[in-house]
Amino acid sequence: MSGSGPGEVATGTVLEKTRPPAPDDDAVGSGARRFWSTRRISGGLLALLLLVVAAAFLYDIAAVRADRPAMSWRRELADQLAERPLDDAWVLLGAGVATALGLWLLLLALTPGLRSLLPMRRVHPDVRAGLDRDAAAMVLRDRAMEVAGVRSVRVRVTRRRADVRAVSHFRELDDVRADLREVLADVVGRMALSRPPALAVRVRRPGRKG
């Protein structure tokens, strides 16, 4: 079993400089919190939408103040809101869309996002590091292919689990599975993740052709 060099795990890592934590914050070497996404796209779209709506209302209000008639769309909207009952289908549809949009914004505000980044253990108190899940899967796949008897490997890494599915064309399946678990457990330990994913290893024979 060959050891993995530092370059294997460095692929796909993210470093983030932070302020030194308070005494009750994460200690050095302890579990790190997940990275929070800046969500520039969703925030930019929402800001653009609010800007357009605010500009339209501001222009219409300024036009009315200048003794000009209100825009037709605002008069139509006011008439519809005054005449339609609350149980009207269009009113319910608009309320449902507004509710869904509000829940989506709350979800974005309360969840960290960046699910593709796995937090790593904090070696220095003012530096946070993360490993991309695809990079972690690539490292596990490359090391699994070095195990004798392994013909092909598929690896899927999530925040809590690393699912490894291998095809072995010789050797006993139990022996290949045991070697895979040993090798991959060592690789996962070298990744220095704050919450190492649980290994799930499956080994099978190649299917018959035709």
PDB file of C-alpha atoms in Angstrom:
ATOM      1  CA  MET A   1       0.000   0.000   0.000  1.00  0.00           C
ATOM      2  CA  SER A   2       1.536   3.240  -1.095  1.00  0.00           C
ATOM      3  CA  GLY A   3       1.059   6.465   0.858  1.00  0.00           C
ATOM      4  CA  SER A   4      -0.634   9.474  -0.671  1.00  0.00           C
ATOM      5  CA  GLY A   5       1.518  12.539  -1.170  1.00  0.00           C
ATOM      6  CA  PRO A   6       0.498  16.039  -0.132  1.00  0.00           C
ATOM      7  CA  GLY A   7      -0.273  17.002  -3.726  1.00  0.00           C
ATOM      8  CA  GLU A   8      -3.075  14.461  -3.992  1.00  0.00           C
ATOM      9  CA  VAL A   9      -5.247  16.098  -1.367  1.00  0.00           C
ATOM     10  CA  ALA A  10      -4.384  19.684  -2.228  1.00  0.00           C
ATOM     11  CA  THR A  11      -6.348  19.504  -5.501  1.00  0.00           C
ATOM     12  CA  GLY A  12      -9.605  21.400  -5.215  1.00  0.00           C
ATOM     13  CA  THR A  13      -8.940  22.911  -1.802  1.00  0.00           C
ATOM     14  CA  VAL A  14     -10.199  26.355  -0.802  1.00  0.00           C
ATOM     15  CA  LEU A  15      -8.504  28.587   1.747  1.00  0.00           C
ATOM     16  CA  GLU A  16     -10.322  31.409   3.464  1.00  0.00           C
ATOM     17  CA  LYS A  17      -8.672  33.959   5.726  1.00  0.00           C
ATOM     18  CA  THR A  18     -10.831  34.799   8.716  1.00  0.00           C
ATOM     19  CA  ARG A  19     -10.525  36.837  11.865  1.00  0.00           C
ATOM     20  CA  PRO A  20      -9.136  35.011  14.880  1.00  0.00           C
ATOM     21  CA  PRO A  21     -12.058  33.321  16.662  1.00  0.00           C
ATOM     22  CA  ALA A  22     -13.277  34.258  20.081  1.00  0.00           C
ATOM     23  CA  PRO A  23     -12.281  31.981  22.960  1.00  0.00           C
ATOM     24  CA  ASP A  24     -15.610  30.097  22.744  1.00  0.00           C
ATOM     25  CA  ASP A  25     -15.366  29.660  18.963  1.00  0.00           C
ATOM     26  CA  ASP A  26     -13.934  26.659  17.119  1.00  0.00           C
ATOM     27  CA  ALA A  27     -10.677  25.618  18.674  1.00  0.00           C
ATOM     28  CA  VAL A  28      -7.648  24.677  16.601  1.00  0.00           C
ATOM     29  CA  GLY A  29      -8.094  21.154  15.253  1.00  0.00           C
ATOM     30  CA  SER A  30     -11.772  20.955  16.202  1.00  0.00           C
ATOM     31  CA  GLY A  31     -14.735  20.549  13.870  1.00  0.00           C
ATOM     32  CA  ALA A  32     -15.146  23.438  11.460  1.00  0.00           C
ATOM     33  CA  ARG A  33     -18.433  24.936  10.368  1.00  0.00           C
ATOM     34  CA  ARG A  34     -19.555  24.802   6.767  1.00  0.00           C
ATOM     35  CA  PHE A  35     -18.732  27.581   4.326  1.00  0.00           C
ATOM     36  CA  TRP A  36     -21.445  30.142   3.648  1.00  0.00           C
ATOM     37  CA  SER A  37     -22.201  31.038   0.057  1.00  0.00           C
ATOM     38  CA  THR A  38     -22.298  34.712  -0.950  1.00  0.00           C
ATOM     39  CA  ARG A  39     -25.137  33.874  -3.410  1.00  0.00           C
ATOM     40  CA  ARG A  40     -24.246  36.694  -5.775  1.00  0.00           C
ATOM     41  CA  ILE A  41     -26.563  35.501  -8.564  1.00  0.00           C
ATOM     42  CA  SER A  42     -29.734  35.220  -6.486  1.00  0.00           C
ATOM     43  CA  GLY A  43     -28.924  38.404  -4.596  1.00  0.00           C
ATOM     44  CA  GLY A  44     -28.209  40.282  -7.820  1.00  0.00           C
ATOM     45  CA  LEU A  45     -31.440  39.089  -9.460  1.00  0.00           C
ATOM     46  CA  LEU A  46     -33.493  40.083  -6.420  1.00  0.00           C
ATOM     47  CA  ALA A  47     -31.818  43.491  -6.249  1.00  0.00           C
ATOM     48  CA  LEU A  48     -32.450  44.038  -9.969  1.00  0.00           C
ATOM     49  CA  LEU A  49     -36.110  43.058  -9.613  1.00  0.00           C
ATOM     50  CA  LEU A  50     -36.615  45.398  -6.643  1.00  0.00           C
ATOM     51  CA  LEU A  51     -34.846  48.190  -8.526  1.00  0.00           C
ATOM     52  CA  VAL A  52     -37.134  47.831 -11.549  1.00  0.00           C
ATOM     53  CA  VAL A  53     -40.309  47.726  -9.427  1.00  0.00           C
ATOM     54  CA  ALA A  54     -39.212  50.649  -7.252  1.00  0.00           C
ATOM     55  CA  ALA A  55     -38.223  52.713 -10.302  1.00  0.00           C
ATOM     56  CA  ALA A  56     -41.592  52.074 -11.974  1.00  0.00           C
ATOM     57  CA  PHE A  57     -43.569  53.114  -8.872  1.00  0.00           C
ATOM     58  CA  LEU A  58     -41.328  56.120  -8.263  1.00  0.00           C
ATOM     59  CA  TYR A  59     -41.770  57.318 -11.856  1.00  0.00           C
ATOM     60  CA  ASP A  60     -45.539  56.907 -11.647  1.00  0.00           C
ATOM     61  CA  ILE A  61     -45.771  58.753  -8.327  1.00  0.00           C
ATOM     62  CA  ALA A  62     -43.641  61.584  -9.704  1.00  0.00           C
ATOM     63  CA  ALA A  63     -45.899  61.780 -12.776  1.00  0.00           C
ATOM     64  CA  VAL A  64     -49.033  62.051 -10.585  1.00  0.00           C
ATOM     65  CA  ARG A  65     -47.368  64.749  -8.469  1.00  0.00           C
ATOM     66  CA  ALA A  66     -46.706  66.640 -11.697  1.00  0.00           C
ATOM     67  CA  ASP A  67     -50.468  66.637 -12.462  1.00  0.00           C
ATOM     68  CA  ARG A  68     -50.162  63.924 -15.083  1.00  0.00           C
ATOM     69  CA  PRO A  69     -52.464  60.877 -15.159  1.00  0.00           C
ATOM     70  CA  ALA A  70     -51.303  57.726 -13.456  1.00  0.00           C
ATOM     71  CA  MET A  71     -49.979  54.981 -15.693  1.00  0.00           C
ATOM     72  CA  SER A  72     -52.582  52.558 -16.998  1.00  0.00           C
ATOM     73  CA  TRP A  73     -50.980  49.496 -15.408  1.00  0.00           C
ATOM     74  CA  ARG A  74     -51.191  51.026 -11.909  1.00  0.00           C
ATOM     75  CA  ARG A  75     -54.820  52.066 -12.390  1.00  0.00           C
ATOM     76  CA  GLU A  76     -55.649  48.575 -13.647  1.00  0.00           C
ATOM     77  CA  LEU A  77     -53.818  46.986 -10.719  1.00  0.00           C
ATOM     78  CA  ALA A  78     -55.657  49.184  -8.196  1.00  0.00           C
ATOM     79  CA  ASP A  79     -59.028  48.388  -9.788  1.00  0.00           C
ATOM     80  CA  GLN A  80     -58.316  44.661  -9.806  1.00  0.00           C
ATOM     81  CA  LEU A  81     -57.237  44.654  -6.151  1.00  0.00           C
ATOM     82  CA  ALA A  82     -60.378  46.610  -5.193  1.00  0.00           C
ATOM     83  CA  GLU A  83     -62.849  44.481  -7.162  1.00  0.00           C
ATOM     84  CA  ARG A  84     -61.521  40.912  -6.942  1.00  0.00           C
ATOM     85  CA  PRO A  85     -62.535  38.851  -3.879  1.00  0.00           C
ATOM     86  CA  LEU A  86     -59.893  37.248  -1.716  1.00  0.00           C
ATOM     87  CA  ASP A  87     -60.845  33.731  -2.867  1.00  0.00           C
ATOM     88  CA  ASP A  88     -60.329  34.600  -6.538  1.00  0.00           C
ATOM     89  CA  ALA A  89     -58.016  32.210  -8.394  1.00  0.00           C
ATOM     90  CA  TRP A  90     -55.613  34.944  -9.535  1.00  0.00           C
ATOM     91  CA  VAL A  91     -55.412  36.415  -6.034  1.00  0.00           C
ATOM     92  CA  LEU A  92     -54.645  32.993  -4.572  1.00  0.00           C
ATOM     93  CA  LEU A  93     -52.071  32.370  -7.293  1.00  0.00           C
ATOM     94  CA  GLY A  94     -50.343  35.683  -6.595  1.00  0.00           C
ATOM     95  CA  ALA A  95     -50.341  34.997  -2.866  1.00  0.00           C
ATOM     96  CA  GLY A  96     -48.893  31.532  -3.473  1.00  0.00           C
ATOM     97  CA  VAL A  97     -46.106  32.911  -5.657  1.00  0.00           C
ATOM     98  CA  ALA A  98     -45.270  35.599  -3.086  1.00  0.00           C
ATOM     99  CA  THR A  99     -45.241  32.988  -0.298  1.00  0.00           C
ATOM    100  CA  ALA A 100     -43.006  30.642  -2.283  1.00  0.00           C
ATOM    101  CA  LEU A 101     -40.618  33.495  -3.057  1.00  0.00           C
ATOM    102  CA  GLY A 102     -40.496  34.509   0.598  1.00  0.00           C
ATOM    103  CA  LEU A 103     -39.821  30.940   1.741  1.00  0.00           C
ATOM    104  CA  TRP A 104     -37.084  30.613  -0.878  1.00  0.00           C
ATOM    105  CA  LEU A 105     -35.419  33.805   0.366  1.00  0.00           C
ATOM    106  CA  LEU A 106     -35.659  32.587   3.975  1.00  0.00           C
ATOM    107  CA  LEU A 107     -34.113  29.275   2.947  1.00  0.00           C
ATOM    108  CA  LEU A 108     -31.235  31.077   1.264  1.00  0.00           C
ATOM    109  CA  ALA A 109     -30.735  33.259   4.333  1.00  0.00           C
ATOM    110  CA  LEU A 110     -30.740  30.395   6.860  1.00  0.00           C
ATOM    111  CA  THR A 111     -28.718  27.755   4.977  1.00  0.00           C
ATOM    112  CA  PRO A 112     -24.979  27.999   4.279  1.00  0.00           C
ATOM    113  CA  GLY A 113     -24.974  26.598   0.757  1.00  0.00           C
ATOM    114  CA  LEU A 114     -21.694  25.575  -0.914  1.00  0.00           C
ATOM    115  CA  ARG A 115     -22.551  21.909  -0.471  1.00  0.00           C
ATOM    116  CA  SER A 116     -19.683  20.937  -2.754  1.00  0.00           C
ATOM    117  CA  LEU A 117     -17.086  22.071  -0.176  1.00  0.00           C
ATOM    118  CA  LEU A 118     -16.126  19.772   2.682  1.00  0.00           C
ATOM    119  CA  PRO A 119     -14.706  21.727   5.668  1.00  0.00           C
ATOM    120  CA  MET A 120     -11.251  20.643   6.802  1.00  0.00           C
ATOM    121  CA  ARG A 121      -9.818  20.658  10.303  1.00  0.00           C
ATOM    122  CA  ARG A 122      -8.506  24.041  11.399  1.00  0.00           C
ATOM    123  CA  VAL A 123      -4.762  23.847  11.845  1.00  0.00           C
ATOM    124  CA  HIS A 124      -4.448  27.627  12.318  1.00  0.00           C
ATOM    125  CA  PRO A 125      -7.105  29.647  14.168  1.00  0.00           C
ATOM    126  CA  ASP A 126      -7.345  32.343  11.481  1.00  0.00           C
ATOM    127  CA  VAL A 127      -7.418  30.129   8.370  1.00  0.00           C
ATOM    128  CA  ARG A 128     -10.258  27.932   7.120  1.00  0.00           C
ATOM    129  CA  ALA A 129      -9.763  25.286   4.431  1.00  0.00           C
ATOM    130  CA  GLY A 130     -12.199  23.238   2.389  1.00  0.00           C
ATOM    131  CA  LEU A 131     -11.879  20.327  -0.024  1.00  0.00           C
ATOM    132  CA  ASP A 132     -14.088  20.065  -3.095  1.00  0.00           C
ATOM    133  CA  ARG A 133     -16.174  16.886  -3.140  1.00  0.00           C
ATOM    134  CA  ASP A 134     -15.251  16.110  -6.748  1.00  0.00           C
ATOM    135  CA  ALA A 135     -11.559  16.408  -5.869  1.00  0.00           C
ATOM    136  CA  ALA A 136     -12.051  14.089  -2.889  1.00  0.00           C
ATOM    137  CA  ALA A 137     -13.841  11.574  -5.116  1.00  0.00           C
ATOM    138  CA  MET A 138     -11.027  11.749  -7.666  1.00  0.00           C
ATOM    139  CA  VAL A 139      -8.381  11.046  -5.009  1.00  0.00           C
ATOM    140  CA  LEU A 140     -10.363   8.083  -3.659  1.00  0.00           C
ATOM    141  CA  ARG A 141     -10.929   6.718  -7.149  1.00  0.00           C
ATOM    142  CA  ASP A 142      -7.238   6.970  -8.078  1.00  0.00           C
ATOM    143  CA  ARG A 143      -6.160   5.181  -4.910  1.00  0.00           C
ATOM    144  CA  ALA A 144      -8.827   2.504  -5.290  1.00  0.00           C
ATOM    145  CA  MET A 145      -7.573   1.709  -8.795  1.00  0.00           C
ATOM    146  CA  GLU A 146      -4.191   0.824  -7.260  1.00  0.00           C
ATOM    147  CA  VAL A 147      -5.703  -2.062  -5.282  1.00  0.00           C
ATOM    148  CA  ALA A 148      -4.980  -5.432  -6.854  1.00  0.00           C
ATOM    149  CA  GLY A 149      -8.019  -6.957  -8.551  1.00  0.00           C
ATOM    150  CA  VAL A 150      -9.898  -3.682  -9.089  1.00  0.00           C
ATOM    151  CA  ARG A 151     -10.964  -3.187 -12.697  1.00  0.00           C
ATOM    152  CA  SER A 152     -13.067  -0.026 -12.431  1.00  0.00           C
ATOM    153  CA  VAL A 153     -14.343   2.226  -9.657  1.00  0.00           C
ATOM    154  CA  ARG A 154     -17.126   4.754  -9.263  1.00  0.00           C
ATOM    155  CA  VAL A 155     -16.963   7.097  -6.265  1.00  0.00           C
ATOM    156  CA  ARG A 156     -19.594   9.517  -5.015  1.00  0.00           C
ATOM    157  CA  VAL A 157     -18.780  11.726  -2.038  1.00  0.00           C
ATOM    158  CA  THR A 158     -21.376  13.581   0.008  1.00  0.00           C
ATOM    159  CA  ARG A 159     -21.022  15.490   3.278  1.00  0.00           C
ATOM    160  CA  ARG A 160     -21.630  12.360   5.344  1.00  0.00           C
ATOM    161  CA  ARG A 161     -20.798   9.426   3.100  1.00  0.00           C
ATOM    162  CA  ALA A 162     -18.327   8.213   0.491  1.00  0.00           C
ATOM    163  CA  ASP A 163     -20.000   5.619  -1.717  1.00  0.00           C
ATOM    164  CA  VAL A 164     -17.455   3.436  -3.527  1.00  0.00           C
ATOM    165  CA  ARG A 165     -18.577   0.897  -6.117  1.00  0.00           C
ATOM    166  CA  ALA A 166     -15.821  -1.244  -7.578  1.00  0.00           C
ATOM    167  CA  VAL A 167     -15.693  -4.001 -10.185  1.00  0.00           C
ATOM    168  CA  SER A 168     -13.146  -6.773  -9.588  1.00  0.00           C
ATOM    169  CA  HIS A 169     -12.132  -9.225 -12.312  1.00  0.00           C
ATOM    170  CA  PHE A 170      -9.969 -11.482 -10.116  1.00  0.00           C
ATOM    171  CA  ARG A 171      -9.235 -12.225  -6.447  1.00  0.00           C
ATOM    172  CA  GLU A 172     -11.887 -12.988  -3.874  1.00  0.00           C
ATOM    173  CA  LEU A 173     -14.422 -10.196  -3.470  1.00  0.00           C
ATOM    174  CA  ASP A 174     -14.065 -10.169   0.323  1.00  0.00           C
ATOM    175  CA  ASP A 175     -10.293  -9.695   0.016  1.00  0.00           C
ATOM    176  CA  VAL A 176     -10.681  -6.865  -2.499  1.00  0.00           C
ATOM    177  CA  ARG A 177     -13.314  -5.215  -0.298  1.00  0.00           C
ATOM    178  CA  ALA A 178     -11.087  -5.453   2.792  1.00  0.00           C
ATOM    179  CA  ASP A 179      -8.114  -3.949   0.941  1.00  0.00           C
ATOM    180  CA  LEU A 180     -10.284  -1.144  -0.418  1.00  0.00           C
ATOM    181  CA  ARG A 181     -11.593  -0.288   3.031  1.00  0.00           C
ATOM    182  CA  GLU A 182      -8.086  -0.205   4.464  1.00  0.00           C
ATOM    183  CA  VAL A 183      -6.613   1.916   1.674  1.00  0.00           C
ATOM    184  CA  LEU A 184      -9.529   4.341   1.425  1.00  0.00           C
ATOM    185  CA  ALA A 185      -9.818   4.769   5.195  1.00  0.00           C
ATOM    186  CA  ASP A 186      -6.172   5.841   5.205  1.00  0.00           C
ATOM    187  CA  VAL A 187      -6.825   8.302   2.358  1.00  0.00           C
ATOM    188  CA  VAL A 188      -9.855   9.782   4.116  1.00  0.00           C
ATOM    189  CA  GLY A 189      -7.784  10.253   7.257  1.00  0.00           C
ATOM    190  CA  ARG A 190      -5.063  12.061   5.299  1.00  0.00           C
ATOM    191  CA  MET A 191      -7.643  14.479   3.879  1.00  0.00           C
ATOM    192  CA  ALA A 192      -7.945  16.055   7.351  1.00  0.00           C
ATOM    193  CA  LEU A 193     -11.673  16.666   7.024  1.00  0.00           C
ATOM    194  CA  SER A 194     -13.460  18.001  10.095  1.00  0.00           C
ATOM    195  CA  ARG A 195     -16.191  15.388   9.603  1.00  0.00           C
ATOM    196  CA  PRO A 196     -14.763  12.453   7.635  1.00  0.00           C
ATOM    197  CA  PRO A 197     -17.431  10.751   5.517  1.00  0.00           C
ATOM    198  CA  ALA A 198     -18.391   7.173   6.326  1.00  0.00           C
ATOM    199  CA  LEU A 199     -17.097   4.667   3.788  1.00  0.00           C
ATOM    200  CA  ALA A 200     -19.566   2.417   1.965  1.00  0.00           C
ATOM    201  CA  VAL A 201     -17.685  -0.055  -0.234  1.00  0.00           C
ATOM    202  CA  ARG A 202     -19.371  -2.413  -2.693  1.00  0.00           C
ATOM    203  CA  VAL A 203     -17.466  -4.856  -4.884  1.00  0.00           C
ATOM    204  CA  ARG A 204     -18.941  -7.028  -7.641  1.00  0.00           C
ATOM    205  CA  ARG A 205     -17.902  -9.084 -10.621  1.00  0.00           C
ATOM    206  CA  PRO A 206     -18.135  -7.601 -14.129  1.00  0.00           C
ATOM    207  CA  GLY A 207     -21.415  -8.333 -15.881  1.00  0.00           C
ATOM    208  CA  ARG A 208     -21.606 -10.831 -18.699  1.00  0.00           C
ATOM    209  CA  LYS A 209     -21.419  -9.394 -22.184  1.00  0.00           C
ATOM    210  CA  GLY A 210     -24.339 -10.076 -24.493  1.00  0.00           C
TER     211      GLY A 210
END
